Amino acid sequence: MYKSWWKIASIILLLYTFTAGFLLEVPRLPPLQETIRNLYFHVCMWFAMMILFTISVVNAVRYLRTFNQKYDIYARQYAVMAIVLGLLGYITGAIWASYTWADPNKPVMNSFSSIARDPKLIGAAIALLVYFAYLILRDSIQDMDKKARISAVYNIFAYAILFPAIWILPRILPSLHPGNDGNPALDVKNDISGNMRMVFYPAVIGWTLLAVWITTLKIRLSLLKEKKMMS
Amino acid sequence: MDEPESKVWNGLFWVIQLFICINAVAKSFLQESKGRMLYFYSIASPADFVLAKLLFNSLLMLLMSLLSLLLFILFLGNPLQKAGQFVGLVLLGGWSLSLVFTFLAAIAAKAQQNAAIMAVLGFPIIIPQLLLLMKLSSAAFAPLLIIPLNTVLLLIALDVMVVLLAVILFPFLWKD
């Protein structure tokens, strides 16, 4: 049971999310109705993605301070997992949008172009593209140390430019997405009732812990591969 | 010939700015020979070197921006209602683009890649700033809209941050 309490906590929190998230009372806002329960999945994906990108950039900084190859592997694996979460966030968001934003009188795909133009969707796409570029940059360099050094520099630079931009930009441009005059998803006054926060915060923690768990497994795998290559 | 309407004019202008910047700034690092880099390494500190590069590329890009604005007005007509403010935004935008791409050129040069990887690295990073610039400058085409000062300050703050990051991070790229 060495240091496994947070894995158990992750499972318990997610079980709670799935049961309480589907059973508890939710406010019935006119366009959303029951789809508001997607908040426990869609928004949590983006939260977990941002947390994992942050962990990745912290590891990039640690790499530049110590030049220990281990931290480079950490940074890469956290970035990959965060991309996966971002894609899941897109999928859950697409399902949600098909019930709330799409024109109900036409087939869902006909509304695609008007939905896909939303600044928040573009911002999220840009965030994912930046980290795809990070992976491309990594794979284009042969030398191990150089690869780690340059990709750590790009990671920090990209994070520092991108995140202010995608947090600020969607609040300046007009958007259909909720959370324009404040914090997306955490707007306590209008969007979510106290009841929902009882599920939402545990859900964020649960999903993030699950993602970290998956990443630690991948890190162990690639550290083992590294060791095999060295010997 | 018909002249494009102001929205198209604005969009076209900024896209052309972006490509000018990639081509003008990419030269600065990618064309340095190894021997010359070694020479710079022996006479200057990395922070001085990157600041000099940033300064040179900023000036180059400011010049290029004004030139392309002039050509746009000559060839595509002048839909500007507030020319002075638009010129200011063009200079600010050119400066922002040149700073970001100078640093990316340094990364791309160290990765021993051509300018293509610079575009791959740079496009996603620059799009948010480009969107802001387009939104700001669209106000210069309508007589009644005013340009929000907050957003201008935000762009300037981003530029200052890029310079700081370049000074902090460049030493790690520099040593080989």
mmCIF file of C-alpha atoms in Angstrom:
data_model
loop_
_atom_site.group_PDB
_atom_site.id
_atom_site.type_symbol
_atom_site.label_atom_id
_atom_site.label_comp_id
_atom_site.label_asym_id
_atom_site.label_seq_id
_atom_site.Cartn_x
_atom_site.Cartn_y
_atom_site.Cartn_z
ATOM 1 C CA MET A 1 0.000 0.000 0.000
ATOM 2 C CA TYR A 2 3.023 2.249 -0.401
ATOM 3 C CA LYS A 3 1.861 5.719 -1.411
ATOM 4 C CA SER A 4 -1.237 4.345 -3.024
ATOM 5 C CA TRP A 5 -3.754 6.404 -1.035
ATOM 6 C CA TRP A 6 -4.157 8.921 -3.853
ATOM 7 C CA LYS A 7 -4.921 6.203 -6.371
ATOM 8 C CA ILE A 8 -7.671 4.895 -4.087
ATOM 9 C CA ALA A 9 -8.857 8.468 -3.605
ATOM 10 C CA SER A 10 -9.024 8.921 -7.366
ATOM 11 C CA ILE A 11 -11.180 5.809 -7.797
ATOM 12 C CA ILE A 12 -13.485 6.785 -4.946
ATOM 13 C CA LEU A 13 -13.869 10.356 -6.218
ATOM 14 C CA LEU A 14 -14.638 9.137 -9.721
ATOM 15 C CA LEU A 15 -17.174 6.603 -8.453
ATOM 16 C CA TYR A 16 -18.741 9.456 -6.506
ATOM 17 C CA THR A 17 -18.714 11.618 -9.648
ATOM 18 C CA PHE A 18 -20.473 8.984 -11.688
ATOM 19 C CA THR A 19 -23.132 8.182 -9.085
ATOM 20 C CA ALA A 20 -23.777 11.573 -7.534
ATOM 21 C CA GLY A 21 -23.244 13.309 -10.859
ATOM 22 C CA PHE A 22 -26.083 11.408 -12.423
ATOM 23 C CA LEU A 23 -28.395 11.254 -9.417
ATOM 24 C CA LEU A 24 -28.217 14.570 -7.572
ATOM 25 C CA GLU A 25 -30.611 17.384 -8.300
ATOM 26 C CA VAL A 26 -29.383 19.929 -10.866
ATOM 27 C CA PRO A 27 -30.813 23.330 -11.791
ATOM 28 C CA ARG A 28 -32.854 23.224 -14.971
ATOM 29 C CA LEU A 29 -31.622 26.149 -17.027
ATOM 30 C CA PRO A 30 -33.668 26.667 -20.196
ATOM 31 C CA PRO A 31 -31.190 25.703 -22.935
ATOM 32 C CA LEU A 32 -29.251 23.158 -20.904
ATOM 33 C CA GLN A 33 -31.727 21.031 -18.926
ATOM 34 C CA GLU A 34 -30.169 17.698 -17.987
ATOM 35 C CA THR A 35 -27.140 18.179 -20.249
ATOM 36 C CA ILE A 36 -25.684 20.358 -17.496
ATOM 37 C CA ARG A 37 -24.424 17.135 -15.940
ATOM 38 C CA ASN A 38 -21.784 17.105 -18.656
ATOM 39 C CA LEU A 39 -20.094 19.802 -16.559
ATOM 40 C CA TYR A 40 -18.670 17.014 -14.402
ATOM 41 C CA PHE A 41 -16.915 15.543 -17.425
ATOM 42 C CA HIS A 42 -16.306 18.206 -20.057
ATOM 43 C CA VAL A 43 -15.052 20.991 -17.807
ATOM 44 C CA CYS A 44 -13.041 18.584 -15.667
ATOM 45 C CA MET A 45 -11.150 17.425 -18.758
ATOM 46 C CA TRP A 46 -9.996 20.979 -19.474
ATOM 47 C CA PHE A 47 -9.099 21.569 -15.843
ATOM 48 C CA ALA A 48 -7.066 18.382 -15.730
ATOM 49 C CA MET A 49 -5.440 19.309 -19.050
ATOM 50 C CA MET A 50 -4.308 22.687 -17.762
ATOM 51 C CA ILE A 51 -3.032 21.168 -14.523
ATOM 52 C CA LEU A 52 -1.060 18.561 -16.460
ATOM 53 C CA PHE A 53 0.411 21.156 -18.831
ATOM 54 C CA THR A 54 1.460 23.086 -15.752
ATOM 55 C CA ILE A 55 3.122 19.995 -14.284
ATOM 56 C CA SER A 56 4.850 19.490 -17.629
ATOM 57 C CA VAL A 57 6.239 23.015 -17.662
ATOM 58 C CA VAL A 58 7.378 22.716 -14.034
ATOM 59 C CA ASN A 59 9.307 19.600 -15.009
ATOM 60 C CA ALA A 60 10.828 21.438 -17.974
ATOM 61 C CA VAL A 61 12.083 24.108 -15.554
ATOM 62 C CA ARG A 62 13.438 21.421 -13.260
ATOM 63 C CA TYR A 63 15.240 19.875 -16.212
ATOM 64 C CA LEU A 64 16.929 23.153 -17.086
ATOM 65 C CA ARG A 65 18.024 23.577 -13.467
ATOM 66 C CA THR A 66 19.456 20.083 -12.980
ATOM 67 C CA PHE A 67 19.996 18.621 -16.493
ATOM 68 C CA ASN A 68 18.652 15.342 -15.184
ATOM 69 C CA GLN A 69 17.199 13.332 -18.076
ATOM 70 C CA LYS A 70 14.449 12.028 -15.797
ATOM 71 C CA TYR A 71 12.664 15.396 -15.706
ATOM 72 C CA ASP A 72 12.655 15.601 -19.487
ATOM 73 C CA ILE A 73 10.772 12.306 -19.635
ATOM 74 C CA TYR A 74 8.347 13.627 -17.013
ATOM 75 C CA ALA A 75 7.720 16.779 -19.029
ATOM 76 C CA ARG A 76 7.087 14.859 -22.231
ATOM 77 C CA GLN A 77 4.744 12.270 -20.733
ATOM 78 C CA TYR A 78 2.686 14.872 -18.874
ATOM 79 C CA ALA A 79 2.332 16.869 -22.093
ATOM 80 C CA VAL A 80 1.163 13.784 -24.009
ATOM 81 C CA MET A 81 -1.392 12.901 -21.359
ATOM 82 C CA ALA A 82 -2.617 16.487 -21.310
ATOM 83 C CA ILE A 83 -3.141 16.337 -25.081
ATOM 84 C CA VAL A 84 -5.238 13.186 -24.606
ATOM 85 C CA LEU A 85 -7.327 15.007 -21.999
ATOM 86 C CA GLY A 86 -7.736 17.919 -24.374
ATOM 87 C CA LEU A 87 -9.028 15.605 -27.093
ATOM 88 C CA LEU A 88 -11.460 14.053 -24.612
ATOM 89 C CA GLY A 89 -12.538 17.569 -23.659
ATOM 90 C CA TYR A 90 -13.223 18.269 -27.314
ATOM 91 C CA ILE A 91 -15.290 15.109 -27.700
ATOM 92 C CA THR A 92 -17.390 15.774 -24.606
ATOM 93 C CA GLY A 93 -17.770 19.381 -25.697
ATOM 94 C CA ALA A 94 -18.898 18.332 -29.165
ATOM 95 C CA ILE A 95 -21.541 16.073 -27.681
ATOM 96 C CA TRP A 96 -22.699 18.868 -25.413
ATOM 97 C CA ALA A 97 -22.766 21.428 -28.212
ATOM 98 C CA SER A 98 -24.760 19.105 -30.440
ATOM 99 C CA TYR A 99 -27.581 19.278 -27.867
ATOM 100 C CA THR A 100 -27.331 22.932 -26.904
ATOM 101 C CA TRP A 101 -25.768 25.036 -29.679
ATOM 102 C CA ALA A 102 -26.742 23.135 -32.790
ATOM 103 C CA ASP A 103 -29.850 24.217 -34.652
ATOM 104 C CA PRO A 104 -32.446 21.557 -33.722
ATOM 105 C CA ASN A 105 -34.283 21.921 -37.022
ATOM 106 C CA LYS A 106 -31.341 20.827 -39.125
ATOM 107 C CA PRO A 107 -28.986 17.832 -39.039
ATOM 108 C CA VAL A 108 -26.252 18.326 -36.446
ATOM 109 C CA MET A 109 -23.425 18.548 -38.952
ATOM 110 C CA ASN A 110 -25.025 21.564 -40.658
ATOM 111 C CA SER A 111 -24.312 23.694 -37.591
ATOM 112 C CA PHE A 112 -20.669 22.671 -37.550
ATOM 113 C CA SER A 113 -19.237 25.741 -39.242
ATOM 114 C CA SER A 114 -21.029 28.203 -36.990
ATOM 115 C CA ILE A 115 -20.009 26.319 -33.839
ATOM 116 C CA ALA A 116 -16.410 25.665 -34.804
ATOM 117 C CA ARG A 117 -15.781 29.370 -35.265
ATOM 118 C CA ASP A 118 -16.221 30.064 -31.552
ATOM 119 C CA PRO A 119 -13.109 31.768 -30.078
ATOM 120 C CA LYS A 120 -12.951 29.392 -27.109
ATOM 121 C CA LEU A 121 -12.857 26.391 -29.406
ATOM 122 C CA ILE A 122 -10.136 28.021 -31.464
ATOM 123 C CA GLY A 123 -8.204 28.810 -28.293
ATOM 124 C CA ALA A 124 -8.353 25.187 -27.199
ATOM 125 C CA ALA A 125 -7.325 24.023 -30.660
ATOM 126 C CA ILE A 126 -4.348 26.371 -30.544
ATOM 127 C CA ALA A 127 -3.300 25.003 -27.161
ATOM 128 C CA LEU A 128 -3.321 21.483 -28.530
ATOM 129 C CA LEU A 129 -1.492 22.526 -31.707
ATOM 130 C CA VAL A 130 1.261 24.147 -29.658
ATOM 131 C CA TYR A 131 1.885 20.918 -27.828
ATOM 132 C CA PHE A 132 1.723 18.910 -31.048
ATOM 133 C CA ALA A 133 4.447 21.267 -32.308
ATOM 134 C CA TYR A 134 6.357 20.513 -29.102
ATOM 135 C CA LEU A 135 6.241 16.796 -29.898
ATOM 136 C CA ILE A 136 7.309 17.424 -33.505
ATOM 137 C CA LEU A 137 10.221 19.549 -32.325
ATOM 138 C CA ARG A 138 11.319 16.817 -29.908
ATOM 139 C CA ASP A 139 11.262 14.132 -32.539
ATOM 140 C CA SER A 140 13.160 16.228 -35.071
ATOM 141 C CA ILE A 141 16.322 16.354 -32.927
ATOM 142 C CA GLN A 142 18.567 13.329 -32.702
ATOM 143 C CA ASP A 143 20.932 14.189 -29.876
ATOM 144 C CA MET A 144 19.419 13.281 -26.479
ATOM 145 C CA ASP A 145 20.704 16.200 -24.421
ATOM 146 C CA LYS A 146 20.028 18.749 -27.097
ATOM 147 C CA LYS A 147 16.542 17.380 -27.609
ATOM 148 C CA ALA A 148 15.770 17.685 -23.916
ATOM 149 C CA ARG A 149 17.251 21.164 -23.638
ATOM 150 C CA ILE A 150 15.586 22.692 -26.688
ATOM 151 C CA SER A 151 12.208 21.142 -26.065
ATOM 152 C CA ALA A 152 12.289 22.305 -22.442
ATOM 153 C CA VAL A 153 12.980 25.851 -23.651
ATOM 154 C CA TYR A 154 10.126 25.666 -26.148
ATOM 155 C CA ASN A 155 7.820 24.191 -23.523
ATOM 156 C CA ILE A 156 8.412 27.098 -21.134
ATOM 157 C CA PHE A 157 8.191 29.729 -23.871
ATOM 158 C CA ALA A 158 4.996 28.299 -25.328
ATOM 159 C CA TYR A 159 3.329 27.927 -21.951
ATOM 160 C CA ALA A 160 4.173 31.466 -20.915
ATOM 161 C CA ILE A 161 2.778 33.009 -24.107
ATOM 162 C CA LEU A 162 -0.110 30.688 -24.692
ATOM 163 C CA PHE A 163 -1.797 30.474 -21.352
ATOM 164 C CA PRO A 164 -2.276 34.169 -20.714
ATOM 165 C CA ALA A 165 -3.513 34.419 -24.280
ATOM 166 C CA ILE A 166 -6.086 31.661 -24.033
ATOM 167 C CA TRP A 167 -7.299 32.818 -20.649
ATOM 168 C CA ILE A 168 -7.661 36.451 -21.656
ATOM 169 C CA LEU A 169 -8.530 36.294 -25.346
ATOM 170 C CA PRO A 170 -11.891 34.475 -25.099
ATOM 171 C CA ARG A 171 -13.083 37.104 -22.640
ATOM 172 C CA ILE A 172 -12.407 39.881 -25.137
ATOM 173 C CA LEU A 173 -13.896 38.250 -28.225
ATOM 174 C CA PRO A 174 -17.627 37.460 -28.400
ATOM 175 C CA SER A 175 -18.490 33.829 -27.783
ATOM 176 C CA LEU A 176 -21.392 31.459 -27.298
ATOM 177 C CA HIS A 177 -19.497 29.524 -24.685
ATOM 178 C CA PRO A 178 -20.484 30.281 -21.067
ATOM 179 C CA GLY A 179 -18.179 32.214 -18.784
ATOM 180 C CA ASN A 180 -17.635 35.361 -20.801
ATOM 181 C CA ASP A 181 -17.816 37.858 -17.974
ATOM 182 C CA GLY A 182 -15.770 35.921 -15.526
ATOM 183 C CA ASN A 183 -14.519 32.520 -14.778
ATOM 184 C CA PRO A 184 -15.614 29.795 -17.170
ATOM 185 C CA ALA A 185 -17.368 27.015 -15.248
ATOM 186 C CA LEU A 186 -16.818 28.503 -11.832
ATOM 187 C CA ASP A 187 -19.306 31.325 -12.083
ATOM 188 C CA VAL A 188 -21.002 30.667 -8.766
ATOM 189 C CA LYS A 189 -23.668 33.324 -9.045
ATOM 190 C CA ASN A 190 -25.206 32.282 -12.345
ATOM 191 C CA ASP A 191 -24.014 29.025 -13.700
ATOM 192 C CA ILE A 192 -23.698 26.395 -11.069
ATOM 193 C CA SER A 193 -25.537 25.987 -7.817
ATOM 194 C CA GLY A 194 -23.910 24.954 -4.558
ATOM 195 C CA ASN A 195 -25.330 21.528 -5.100
ATOM 196 C CA MET A 196 -23.360 21.108 -8.282
ATOM 197 C CA ARG A 197 -20.147 22.324 -6.735
ATOM 198 C CA MET A 198 -20.388 19.408 -4.289
ATOM 199 C CA VAL A 199 -19.813 17.131 -7.256
ATOM 200 C CA PHE A 200 -17.769 19.391 -9.488
ATOM 201 C CA TYR A 201 -14.736 19.978 -7.256
ATOM 202 C CA PRO A 202 -14.313 16.316 -6.301
ATOM 203 C CA ALA A 203 -14.711 15.435 -9.978
ATOM 204 C CA VAL A 204 -11.878 17.793 -10.984
ATOM 205 C CA ILE A 205 -9.608 16.281 -8.349
ATOM 206 C CA GLY A 206 -10.616 12.739 -9.294
ATOM 207 C CA TRP A 207 -9.996 13.174 -13.026
ATOM 208 C CA THR A 208 -6.680 14.939 -12.407
ATOM 209 C CA LEU A 209 -5.491 12.176 -10.090
ATOM 210 C CA LEU A 210 -6.497 9.540 -12.629
ATOM 211 C CA ALA A 211 -4.551 11.363 -15.354
ATOM 212 C CA VAL A 212 -1.504 11.670 -13.095
ATOM 213 C CA TRP A 213 -1.760 7.966 -12.304
ATOM 214 C CA ILE A 214 -1.802 7.027 -16.003
ATOM 215 C CA THR A 215 1.142 9.347 -16.604
ATOM 216 C CA THR A 216 3.214 7.834 -13.796
ATOM 217 C CA LEU A 217 2.734 4.419 -15.369
ATOM 218 C CA LYS A 218 3.899 5.750 -18.729
ATOM 219 C CA ILE A 219 6.869 7.472 -17.070
ATOM 220 C CA ARG A 220 7.901 4.204 -15.411
ATOM 221 C CA LEU A 221 7.678 2.444 -18.748
ATOM 222 C CA SER A 222 9.818 4.982 -20.573
ATOM 223 C CA LEU A 223 12.359 5.133 -17.727
ATOM 224 C CA LEU A 224 12.708 1.353 -18.017
ATOM 225 C CA LYS A 225 13.152 1.635 -21.793
ATOM 226 C CA GLU A 226 15.809 4.281 -21.222
ATOM 227 C CA LYS A 227 17.646 2.010 -18.798
ATOM 228 C CA LYS A 228 17.532 -0.852 -21.272
ATOM 229 C CA MET A 229 18.933 1.358 -23.994
ATOM 230 C CA MET A 230 21.757 2.570 -21.787
ATOM 231 C CA SER A 231 22.886 -0.882 -20.685
ATOM 232 C CA MET B 1 -10.554 47.129 -60.362
ATOM 233 C CA ASP B 2 -12.647 46.811 -57.235
ATOM 234 C CA GLU B 3 -10.965 47.508 -53.973
ATOM 235 C CA PRO B 4 -11.490 44.933 -51.190
ATOM 236 C CA GLU B 5 -13.779 45.945 -48.373
ATOM 237 C CA SER B 6 -12.219 46.924 -45.091
ATOM 238 C CA LYS B 7 -12.603 43.573 -43.315
ATOM 239 C CA VAL B 8 -10.875 41.707 -46.122
ATOM 240 C CA TRP B 9 -8.227 44.428 -46.328
ATOM 241 C CA ASN B 10 -7.509 44.077 -42.623
ATOM 242 C CA GLY B 11 -7.347 40.288 -42.666
ATOM 243 C CA LEU B 12 -5.154 40.216 -45.736
ATOM 244 C CA PHE B 13 -2.842 42.807 -44.260
ATOM 245 C CA TRP B 14 -2.171 40.876 -41.072
ATOM 246 C CA VAL B 15 -1.707 37.564 -42.823
ATOM 247 C CA ILE B 16 0.846 39.188 -45.138
ATOM 248 C CA GLN B 17 2.547 40.732 -42.089
ATOM 249 C CA LEU B 18 2.857 37.269 -40.586
ATOM 250 C CA PHE B 19 4.530 35.846 -43.668
ATOM 251 C CA ILE B 20 6.817 38.855 -44.055
ATOM 252 C CA CYS B 21 7.888 38.353 -40.475
ATOM 253 C CA ILE B 22 8.610 34.645 -40.878
ATOM 254 C CA ASN B 23 10.727 35.240 -43.939
ATOM 255 C CA ALA B 24 12.529 38.315 -42.674
ATOM 256 C CA VAL B 25 13.283 37.055 -39.187
ATOM 257 C CA ALA B 26 14.080 33.456 -40.060
ATOM 258 C CA LYS B 27 17.165 34.667 -41.896
ATOM 259 C CA SER B 28 18.639 36.138 -38.759
ATOM 260 C CA PHE B 29 19.534 32.849 -37.092
ATOM 261 C CA LEU B 30 19.283 30.294 -39.845
ATOM 262 C CA GLN B 31 21.812 32.006 -42.067
ATOM 263 C CA GLU B 32 24.540 32.389 -39.466
ATOM 264 C CA SER B 33 27.413 30.042 -40.158
ATOM 265 C CA LYS B 34 28.805 27.937 -37.364
ATOM 266 C CA GLY B 35 32.074 29.822 -37.389
ATOM 267 C CA ARG B 36 30.411 33.174 -36.967
ATOM 268 C CA MET B 37 28.293 31.875 -34.076
ATOM 269 C CA LEU B 38 31.500 30.737 -32.387
ATOM 270 C CA TYR B 39 32.959 34.188 -32.872
ATOM 271 C CA PHE B 40 29.887 35.805 -31.287
ATOM 272 C CA TYR B 41 30.094 33.266 -28.495
ATOM 273 C CA SER B 42 33.604 34.355 -27.685
ATOM 274 C CA ILE B 43 32.946 38.096 -27.659
ATOM 275 C CA ALA B 44 29.448 38.499 -26.152
ATOM 276 C CA SER B 45 27.271 37.138 -23.370
ATOM 277 C CA PRO B 46 24.131 35.278 -24.432
ATOM 278 C CA ALA B 47 21.820 37.938 -22.985
ATOM 279 C CA ASP B 48 23.578 40.707 -24.931
ATOM 280 C CA PHE B 49 23.531 38.619 -28.071
ATOM 281 C CA VAL B 50 19.827 37.846 -27.935
ATOM 282 C CA LEU B 51 18.954 41.425 -27.046
ATOM 283 C CA ALA B 52 20.930 42.637 -30.038
ATOM 284 C CA LYS B 53 19.134 40.158 -32.276
ATOM 285 C CA LEU B 54 15.751 41.198 -30.896
ATOM 286 C CA LEU B 55 16.569 44.857 -31.405
ATOM 287 C CA PHE B 56 17.779 44.375 -34.964
ATOM 288 C CA ASN B 57 14.822 42.241 -35.944
ATOM 289 C CA SER B 58 12.390 44.683 -34.340
ATOM 290 C CA LEU B 59 13.806 47.544 -36.378
ATOM 291 C CA LEU B 60 13.820 45.443 -39.533
ATOM 292 C CA MET B 61 10.225 44.409 -38.972
ATOM 293 C CA LEU B 62 9.090 47.962 -38.213
ATOM 294 C CA LEU B 63 10.578 49.059 -41.507
ATOM 295 C CA MET B 64 9.000 46.145 -43.350
ATOM 296 C CA SER B 65 5.618 46.849 -41.743
ATOM 297 C CA LEU B 66 5.636 50.449 -42.872
ATOM 298 C CA LEU B 67 6.732 49.398 -46.334
ATOM 299 C CA SER B 68 3.960 46.830 -46.662
ATOM 300 C CA LEU B 69 1.402 49.319 -45.355
ATOM 301 C CA LEU B 70 2.541 51.752 -48.030
ATOM 302 C CA LEU B 71 2.263 49.079 -50.731
ATOM 303 C CA PHE B 72 -1.162 48.047 -49.484
ATOM 304 C CA ILE B 73 -2.420 51.607 -49.680
ATOM 305 C CA LEU B 74 -0.915 52.032 -53.139
ATOM 306 C CA PHE B 75 -2.271 48.835 -54.608
ATOM 307 C CA LEU B 76 -5.423 48.026 -52.639
ATOM 308 C CA GLY B 77 -6.716 51.480 -51.827
ATOM 309 C CA ASN B 78 -7.031 53.193 -48.486
ATOM 310 C CA PRO B 79 -10.073 52.217 -46.396
ATOM 311 C CA LEU B 80 -8.498 53.624 -43.203
ATOM 312 C CA GLN B 81 -10.574 56.048 -41.196
ATOM 313 C CA LYS B 82 -7.993 56.594 -38.477
ATOM 314 C CA ALA B 83 -4.679 56.291 -40.257
ATOM 315 C CA GLY B 84 -2.503 57.454 -37.361
ATOM 316 C CA GLN B 85 -3.885 54.904 -34.917
ATOM 317 C CA PHE B 86 -3.646 52.161 -37.490
ATOM 318 C CA VAL B 87 0.013 52.968 -38.139
ATOM 319 C CA GLY B 88 0.613 52.758 -34.392
ATOM 320 C CA LEU B 89 -1.059 49.354 -34.257
ATOM 321 C CA VAL B 90 0.919 48.184 -37.281
ATOM 322 C CA LEU B 91 4.155 49.120 -35.552
ATOM 323 C CA LEU B 92 3.065 47.424 -32.328
ATOM 324 C CA GLY B 93 2.005 44.330 -34.248
ATOM 325 C CA GLY B 94 5.210 44.201 -36.248
ATOM 326 C CA TRP B 95 7.183 44.490 -33.032
ATOM 327 C CA SER B 96 5.224 41.674 -31.349
ATOM 328 C CA LEU B 97 5.604 39.381 -34.344
ATOM 329 C CA SER B 98 9.317 40.037 -34.696
ATOM 330 C CA LEU B 99 10.022 39.365 -30.998
ATOM 331 C CA VAL B 100 8.197 36.046 -30.931
ATOM 332 C CA PHE B 101 9.661 34.863 -34.208
ATOM 333 C CA THR B 102 13.206 35.901 -33.321
ATOM 334 C CA PHE B 103 13.144 33.597 -30.353
ATOM 335 C CA LEU B 104 11.516 30.805 -32.329
ATOM 336 C CA ALA B 105 14.159 31.236 -35.023
ATOM 337 C CA ALA B 106 16.802 30.707 -32.344
ATOM 338 C CA ILE B 107 15.087 27.464 -31.320
ATOM 339 C CA ALA B 108 14.681 26.308 -34.922
ATOM 340 C CA ALA B 109 18.310 27.117 -35.709
ATOM 341 C CA LYS B 110 19.484 25.052 -32.752
ATOM 342 C CA ALA B 111 17.325 22.171 -33.894
ATOM 343 C CA GLN B 112 19.203 22.412 -37.210
ATOM 344 C CA GLN B 113 15.971 22.628 -39.115
ATOM 345 C CA ASN B 114 14.816 24.745 -41.987
ATOM 346 C CA ALA B 115 12.304 27.555 -41.786
ATOM 347 C CA ALA B 116 9.452 25.066 -42.039
ATOM 348 C CA ILE B 117 9.754 23.993 -38.420
ATOM 349 C CA MET B 118 9.695 27.634 -37.416
ATOM 350 C CA ALA B 119 6.300 27.984 -39.021
ATOM 351 C CA VAL B 120 5.091 24.837 -37.264
ATOM 352 C CA LEU B 121 6.325 26.141 -33.914
ATOM 353 C CA GLY B 122 5.244 29.709 -34.459
ATOM 354 C CA PHE B 123 1.778 29.617 -35.984
ATOM 355 C CA PRO B 124 -0.124 28.299 -32.979
ATOM 356 C CA ILE B 125 1.723 30.629 -30.617
ATOM 357 C CA ILE B 126 1.160 33.738 -32.682
ATOM 358 C CA ILE B 127 -2.526 33.198 -33.531
ATOM 359 C CA PRO B 128 -3.866 34.605 -30.231
ATOM 360 C CA GLN B 129 -1.823 37.786 -30.653
ATOM 361 C CA LEU B 130 -2.820 38.036 -34.293
ATOM 362 C CA LEU B 131 -6.504 37.711 -33.374
ATOM 363 C CA LEU B 132 -6.117 40.490 -30.823
ATOM 364 C CA LEU B 133 -4.340 42.710 -33.353
ATOM 365 C CA MET B 134 -7.017 42.123 -35.974
ATOM 366 C CA LYS B 135 -9.775 42.898 -33.513
ATOM 367 C CA LEU B 136 -8.001 46.062 -32.402
ATOM 368 C CA SER B 137 -7.213 47.280 -35.863
ATOM 369 C CA SER B 138 -10.731 46.674 -37.147
ATOM 370 C CA ALA B 139 -11.682 49.666 -35.002
ATOM 371 C CA ALA B 140 -9.465 51.837 -37.188
ATOM 372 C CA PHE B 141 -11.780 51.278 -40.150
ATOM 373 C CA ALA B 142 -14.908 52.605 -38.490
ATOM 374 C CA PRO B 143 -15.080 56.277 -37.521
ATOM 375 C CA LEU B 144 -17.125 55.710 -34.372
ATOM 376 C CA LEU B 145 -15.350 52.784 -32.737
ATOM 377 C CA ILE B 146 -12.553 53.529 -30.309
ATOM 378 C CA ILE B 147 -9.543 51.300 -29.828
ATOM 379 C CA PRO B 148 -9.650 49.767 -26.324
ATOM 380 C CA LEU B 149 -6.531 50.832 -24.443
ATOM 381 C CA ASN B 150 -6.612 47.759 -22.188
ATOM 382 C CA THR B 151 -5.995 45.417 -25.068
ATOM 383 C CA VAL B 152 -3.123 47.539 -26.349
ATOM 384 C CA LEU B 153 -1.546 47.413 -22.896
ATOM 385 C CA LEU B 154 -2.086 43.655 -22.828
ATOM 386 C CA LEU B 155 -0.176 43.303 -26.092
ATOM 387 C CA ILE B 156 2.649 45.487 -24.785
ATOM 388 C CA ALA B 157 2.793 43.390 -21.610
ATOM 389 C CA LEU B 158 3.018 40.228 -23.721
ATOM 390 C CA ASP B 159 5.895 41.762 -25.696
ATOM 391 C CA VAL B 160 7.774 42.662 -22.535
ATOM 392 C CA MET B 161 7.254 39.120 -21.302
ATOM 393 C CA VAL B 162 8.652 37.694 -24.536
ATOM 394 C CA VAL B 163 11.787 39.820 -24.164
ATOM 395 C CA LEU B 164 12.247 38.694 -20.563
ATOM 396 C CA LEU B 165 11.745 35.049 -21.470
ATOM 397 C CA ALA B 166 14.198 35.348 -24.339
ATOM 398 C CA VAL B 167 16.850 36.783 -22.018
ATOM 399 C CA ILE B 168 16.233 34.075 -19.419
ATOM 400 C CA LEU B 169 15.963 31.111 -21.761
ATOM 401 C CA PHE B 170 18.458 31.921 -24.488
ATOM 402 C CA PRO B 171 21.569 30.950 -22.460
ATOM 403 C CA PHE B 172 20.261 27.365 -22.432
ATOM 404 C CA LEU B 173 20.045 27.317 -26.233
ATOM 405 C CA TRP B 174 23.374 29.019 -26.658
ATOM 406 C CA LYS B 175 25.805 26.567 -25.113
ATOM 407 C CA ASP B 176 26.602 23.574 -27.205
#
